Amino acid sequence: MTTRLSARGVVRRFPGVLALGGVDLDAGPGEVVALVGENGAGKSTLLKCLAGLERPDGGSMTYEGGVWAPRSTAEAASGGVALVHQELCLAENLSAAENIGLGREPRRGWMPLVDRQALRERAAHALERVGATFGPDVKVERLAAGQRQLVEIAKGIDQDARVLILDEPTSSLTSKETARLFELVHQLRADDITVLYVSHRLTEILELADRAFVLRDGQNAGHLTRDELTREAMVRMMVGRDLAPPAARPEAGRASSAPVLELRELVTDAFPAAAVDLTVRPGELVGLAGLVGAGRTELLETVFGLRASVSGEVRVSGQPERFRGPRDAAAAGLALVPEDRKLQGLLLEEGVRVNTALATLDRRRRRGLVDGAAERAVAAAQVERLGVRTAGIEQVVQTLSGGNQQKVVVGRWLAAEPSILLMDEPTRGVDVGAREELYLLLERLAADGLAVLFASSDMEELLRLADRVVVLHDGQVTGTLDRSVATEEAVMELATGGSREYGVTTT
Amino acid sequence: MTDSTGAREVQVDGSSRLAGWGKVLGIFGLLVAIVVTTGAMNPRFFGAENLENVLQRTALFGIIGIGAAFPIVTAGIDLSIGSVIALVATSLPLLLDAGVPAGAAVVAVLLLAAGLGVIHGLLITRMGLQPFVVTLCGLLVYRGVARYIVDDQTMGFGSDHDGLRSLATGRPFSIGALDVPAPALVLVAVAVLAAVFLGRSVWGRWMLALGRNATAARYAGVPVERVTILAYVICSLLAGVGGVLFALDVNSVQPASMGNFYELYAIAAAVLGGCSLRGGEGSILGVVLGAAVMRLLYNSIVLLGIPSQLEFAIVGGVLLLGAVADEVVRRLAEARRARERARARTERTT
């Protein structure tokens, strides 16, 4: 097969950091090439070099037989290499057409005015090619995540891209949207377009990729052809070792104890027509499954007092509670590790100590003042317990990896010694190794009697961790699956609104 | 090997706190430079009378500067300081003329100021209005009210209230030839309280945390609304304290001009002293030094015979220079940290 785009020994240094230490990659026409690796392995940097966002410090890149050294994304895109960002970079206040043509607007003759008609036609054509069901005039702010993705891809198509780089394209898509994206990728491949595909979700790579390059610590860790492509092979190359199989947990005593958290006909403001009943017992790991927008986050936030409930009741250890805010909830023994740790979890510019102590400052206060010694002790204890890899408790959390940042947020709440731990997407953006550590930690905590209720979009995670999976659809519980009967198919069926009986238990 | 690892750990370890001290040291260096240059060029600078004057003005502006720092720490701003000063400065003589006892009058105007802070805080937290808008309206409203209640008349304390006036004009003790002004003692008291509050108290830590990331603070159970309101109350209260002292100091309060632009001096002192308008950063000692630098600049403009029309230009220039220097230092520190980390990583893996 011929090579369309290649990288040979690409080096990229950041002040003091070697992000890429001589990486190779090649991709041919009509090929889907996956790029796999843990966070910080150098995937994004390599993509940015190829797409003109970063310039390599060494090595060479070729494209269609010539030297490839784009100095900007605009230059790369006009050459035919388009990057679809992980966090979609669209101007929400503009229409789909305006976004597709952004920076390359057709002019009306010599005048600095946009030829709106030409722009609309171009955009409509591109949108049709990606299979969009909306028109070019719709404002991006009114589009769902999957539709926005299509706008981004249409933008690449509009630029006659021959190489399309998709960086974590499914991270915010529903499964239906994901399926549609896969169809599109197959179609692009059939149209002889090269797709570079980056994802943490190895299932997607197994399904889509013709070949995969695995990166680790800024180096090539291996290359897998279609025949060699298995989950185990990828994981082994990514982490450089085999992962231990999950250990079975003792179930003794769990079912018999009284629920520590009970939701009785709880109605959230997001779904005023849906009442949720749910119980969690000490030592239980209950998973909340559902599609994006099914109301999992809203439910957790309502339980934690971040949103007012419309009606219904939250009971903690049998006591009805009325939380006016997270403070009340925390005082009652609840903890919430939020979905977006950078936005909702961390003070990024502060150190591990300040971040860890934040939720428990007033419990350890001495005459209104922060107890410095206790604060340091708490931070050090959580770092030790969770195995946070940090140079010390003063290291600024911004400089930690995603997994270690997540551990800091978890540690903050474990320091509060909760009886109920709520987690929203416990391992989003956490790399494989740290993910496994968090799973083991949660299992250990549950074994010690903690009740855990976690929402997850990651099917593997749900099936790996949950004793029971509660599935939501449009804010409503469509079913509860015990571990023994929880399968990917069963969860999906319920998540998409299906009501087939899958050994549904009543709780 | 263990030695060097230990040393590096201390460096990375202390980086977030050292950055704060670096700013304070920087502003202190600037202060020393102004003192040395001005003193060398005009020996009158070191005269007791001049130093007393500088100290008096530094104290007054330092108090309102400390106040301004609190909303800034929460990533907000208070533009109403100058008008709160005007309102307090006109209300106080008005109350005294009406026969209210001095102590009660002072307490009343301070409560008035604190009450305005509560209103600002409620509008910002409960109504969700922007601090800039709320306090800009305050700036306009309180100025208008201050002028109206005294019918634009210049207010004074006459000679009946010398006891009260000694709060601002008194010189309780001397250091050598220098008579220390009473407001300097007020400043020291306010600064110590404010520094302990911001640096050591749970509420102070909450304030810094919500300045960094209000959403994260809320998710962590910080009572974000109450802490924010408190920041505006402290600011207005200290503006009130400043208003009382300014009025007693000048003894001739002109409602239309009293305290004009003082919010900008206060904010400038806070920013020069290391508060970031992005929130979450601030040192009270820095703010006091910032206020001192501002007054010293003004003093040297006078003493060195620089045309006084240039005052704003010079103050603005110094502020800009400070901001640029701060950014340069920050970037250098960041690059150094990244290098340290990379070295630590390579040493770990080898």
PDB file of N, CA, C and O in Angstrom, chain B residues 83-110:
ATOM      1  N   SER B  83     -16.991  56.434  46.506  1.00  0.00           N
ATOM      2  CA  SER B  83     -18.300  57.007  46.814  1.00  0.00           C
ATOM      3  C   SER B  83     -18.772  56.612  48.202  1.00  0.00           C
ATOM      4  O   SER B  83     -19.462  57.381  48.874  1.00  0.00           O
ATOM      5  N   VAL B  84     -18.396  55.397  48.644  1.00  0.00           N
ATOM      6  CA  VAL B  84     -18.700  55.004  50.020  1.00  0.00           C
ATOM      7  C   VAL B  84     -17.966  55.947  50.967  1.00  0.00           C
ATOM      8  O   VAL B  84     -18.522  56.416  51.971  1.00  0.00           O
ATOM      9  N   ILE B  85     -16.714  56.258  50.622  1.00  0.00           N
ATOM     10  CA  ILE B  85     -15.948  57.217  51.429  1.00  0.00           C
ATOM     11  C   ILE B  85     -16.686  58.556  51.493  1.00  0.00           C
ATOM     12  O   ILE B  85     -16.857  59.146  52.564  1.00  0.00           O
ATOM     13  N   ALA B  86     -17.162  59.029  50.340  1.00  0.00           N
ATOM     14  CA  ALA B  86     -17.857  60.320  50.300  1.00  0.00           C
ATOM     15  C   ALA B  86     -19.119  60.273  51.152  1.00  0.00           C
ATOM     16  O   ALA B  86     -19.400  61.206  51.916  1.00  0.00           O
ATOM     17  N   LEU B  87     -19.866  59.186  51.047  1.00  0.00           N
ATOM     18  CA  LEU B  87     -21.122  59.074  51.791  1.00  0.00           C
ATOM     19  C   LEU B  87     -20.861  59.058  53.300  1.00  0.00           C
ATOM     20  O   LEU B  87     -21.523  59.744  54.073  1.00  0.00           O
ATOM     21  N   VAL B  88     -19.854  58.295  53.694  1.00  0.00           N
ATOM     22  CA  VAL B  88     -19.496  58.220  55.112  1.00  0.00           C
ATOM     23  C   VAL B  88     -18.969  59.563  55.592  1.00  0.00           C
ATOM     24  O   VAL B  88     -19.324  60.041  56.668  1.00  0.00           O
ATOM     25  N   ALA B  89     -18.170  60.198  54.750  1.00  0.00           N
ATOM     26  CA  ALA B  89     -17.529  61.448  55.151  1.00  0.00           C
ATOM     27  C   ALA B  89     -18.529  62.594  55.257  1.00  0.00           C
ATOM     28  O   ALA B  89     -18.295  63.555  55.995  1.00  0.00           O
ATOM     29  N   THR B  90     -19.627  62.532  54.526  1.00  0.00           N
ATOM     30  CA  THR B  90     -20.648  63.574  54.684  1.00  0.00           C
ATOM     31  C   THR B  90     -21.642  63.210  55.782  1.00  0.00           C
ATOM     32  O   THR B  90     -22.139  64.086  56.470  1.00  0.00           O
ATOM     33  N   SER B  91     -21.919  61.916  55.929  1.00  0.00           N
ATOM     34  CA  SER B  91     -22.895  61.493  56.941  1.00  0.00           C
ATOM     35  C   SER B  91     -22.388  61.747  58.360  1.00  0.00           C
ATOM     36  O   SER B  91     -23.159  62.122  59.237  1.00  0.00           O
ATOM     37  N   LEU B  92     -21.095  61.529  58.549  1.00  0.00           N
ATOM     38  CA  LEU B  92     -20.552  61.647  59.909  1.00  0.00           C
ATOM     39  C   LEU B  92     -20.749  63.061  60.478  1.00  0.00           C
ATOM     40  O   LEU B  92     -21.353  63.206  61.548  1.00  0.00           O
ATOM     41  N   PRO B  93     -20.289  64.123  59.791  1.00  0.00           N
ATOM     42  CA  PRO B  93     -20.537  65.460  60.330  1.00  0.00           C
ATOM     43  C   PRO B  93     -22.028  65.788  60.426  1.00  0.00           C
ATOM     44  O   PRO B  93     -22.452  66.484  61.346  1.00  0.00           O
ATOM     45  N   LEU B  94     -22.810  65.241  59.513  1.00  0.00           N
ATOM     46  CA  LEU B  94     -24.253  65.472  59.546  1.00  0.00           C
ATOM     47  C   LEU B  94     -24.848  64.931  60.853  1.00  0.00           C
ATOM     48  O   LEU B  94     -25.628  65.603  61.521  1.00  0.00           O
ATOM     49  N   LEU B  95     -24.445  63.708  61.201  1.00  0.00           N
ATOM     50  CA  LEU B  95     -24.943  63.087  62.427  1.00  0.00           C
ATOM     51  C   LEU B  95     -24.468  63.867  63.649  1.00  0.00           C
ATOM     52  O   LEU B  95     -25.221  64.085  64.601  1.00  0.00           O
ATOM     53  N   LEU B  96     -23.198  64.292  63.602  1.00  0.00           N
ATOM     54  CA  LEU B  96     -22.659  65.017  64.751  1.00  0.00           C
ATOM     55  C   LEU B  96     -23.396  66.344  64.921  1.00  0.00           C
ATOM     56  O   LEU B  96     -23.737  66.743  66.038  1.00  0.00           O
ATOM     57  N   ASP B  97     -23.650  67.019  63.789  1.00  0.00           N
ATOM     58  CA  ASP B  97     -24.388  68.287  63.864  1.00  0.00           C
ATOM     59  C   ASP B  97     -25.777  68.070  64.436  1.00  0.00           C
ATOM     60  O   ASP B  97     -26.341  68.952  65.085  1.00  0.00           O
ATOM     61  N   ALA B  98     -26.343  66.881  64.178  1.00  0.00           N
ATOM     62  CA  ALA B  98     -27.677  66.595  64.685  1.00  0.00           C
ATOM     63  C   ALA B  98     -27.649  66.208  66.154  1.00  0.00           C
ATOM     64  O   ALA B  98     -28.675  65.874  66.738  1.00  0.00           O
ATOM     65  N   GLY B  99     -26.466  66.212  66.734  1.00  0.00           N
ATOM     66  CA  GLY B  99     -26.356  65.973  68.161  1.00  0.00           C
ATOM     67  C   GLY B  99     -26.125  64.532  68.566  1.00  0.00           C
ATOM     68  O   GLY B  99     -26.166  64.188  69.732  1.00  0.00           O
ATOM     69  N   VAL B 100     -25.875  63.676  67.595  1.00  0.00           N
ATOM     70  CA  VAL B 100     -25.581  62.278  67.920  1.00  0.00           C
ATOM     71  C   VAL B 100     -24.192  62.214  68.567  1.00  0.00           C
ATOM     72  O   VAL B 100     -23.264  62.860  68.092  1.00  0.00           O
ATOM     73  N   PRO B 101     -24.045  61.473  69.660  1.00  0.00           N
ATOM     74  CA  PRO B 101     -22.725  61.364  70.299  1.00  0.00           C
ATOM     75  C   PRO B 101     -21.685  60.794  69.328  1.00  0.00           C
ATOM     76  O   PRO B 101     -22.020  59.978  68.451  1.00  0.00           O
ATOM     77  N   ALA B 102     -20.437  61.221  69.499  1.00  0.00           N
ATOM     78  CA  ALA B 102     -19.373  60.872  68.533  1.00  0.00           C
ATOM     79  C   ALA B 102     -19.260  59.367  68.315  1.00  0.00           C
ATOM     80  O   ALA B 102     -19.241  58.886  67.177  1.00  0.00           O
ATOM     81  N   GLY B 103     -19.215  58.634  69.433  1.00  0.00           N
ATOM     82  CA  GLY B 103     -19.034  57.188  69.300  1.00  0.00           C
ATOM     83  C   GLY B 103     -20.164  56.545  68.509  1.00  0.00           C
ATOM     84  O   GLY B 103     -19.940  55.758  67.594  1.00  0.00           O
ATOM     85  N   ALA B 104     -21.381  56.932  68.843  1.00  0.00           N
ATOM     86  CA  ALA B 104     -22.544  56.358  68.169  1.00  0.00           C
ATOM     87  C   ALA B 104     -22.539  56.732  66.691  1.00  0.00           C
ATOM     88  O   ALA B 104     -22.896  55.921  65.829  1.00  0.00           O
ATOM     89  N   ALA B 105     -22.134  57.962  66.388  1.00  0.00           N
ATOM     90  CA  ALA B 105     -22.121  58.408  64.991  1.00  0.00           C
ATOM     91  C   ALA B 105     -21.134  57.582  64.169  1.00  0.00           C
ATOM     92  O   ALA B 105     -21.424  57.170  63.043  1.00  0.00           O
ATOM     93  N   VAL B 106     -19.956  57.348  64.743  1.00  0.00           N
ATOM     94  CA  VAL B 106     -18.948  56.558  64.019  1.00  0.00           C
ATOM     95  C   VAL B 106     -19.466  55.144  63.780  1.00  0.00           C
ATOM     96  O   VAL B 106     -19.395  54.614  62.664  1.00  0.00           O
ATOM     97  N   VAL B 107     -20.029  54.538  64.828  1.00  0.00           N
ATOM     98  CA  VAL B 107     -20.563  53.184  64.676  1.00  0.00           C
ATOM     99  C   VAL B 107     -21.654  53.173  63.605  1.00  0.00           C
ATOM    100  O   VAL B 107     -21.709  52.289  62.747  1.00  0.00           O
ATOM    101  N   ALA B 108     -22.508  54.205  63.622  1.00  0.00           N
ATOM    102  CA  ALA B 108     -23.611  54.250  62.668  1.00  0.00           C
ATOM    103  C   ALA B 108     -23.104  54.306  61.230  1.00  0.00           C
ATOM    104  O   ALA B 108     -23.595  53.577  60.358  1.00  0.00           O
ATOM    105  N   VAL B 109     -22.113  55.172  60.955  1.00  0.00           N
ATOM    106  CA  VAL B 109     -21.651  55.277  59.567  1.00  0.00           C
ATOM    107  C   VAL B 109     -20.910  54.011  59.141  1.00  0.00           C
ATOM    108  O   VAL B 109     -20.981  53.604  57.978  1.00  0.00           O
ATOM    109  N   LEU B 110     -20.231  53.362  60.100  1.00  0.00           N
ATOM    110  CA  LEU B 110     -19.555  52.103  59.740  1.00  0.00           C
ATOM    111  C   LEU B 110     -20.581  51.021  59.441  1.00  0.00           C
ATOM    112  O   LEU B 110     -20.403  50.224  58.513  1.00  0.00           O
TER     113      LEU B 110
END
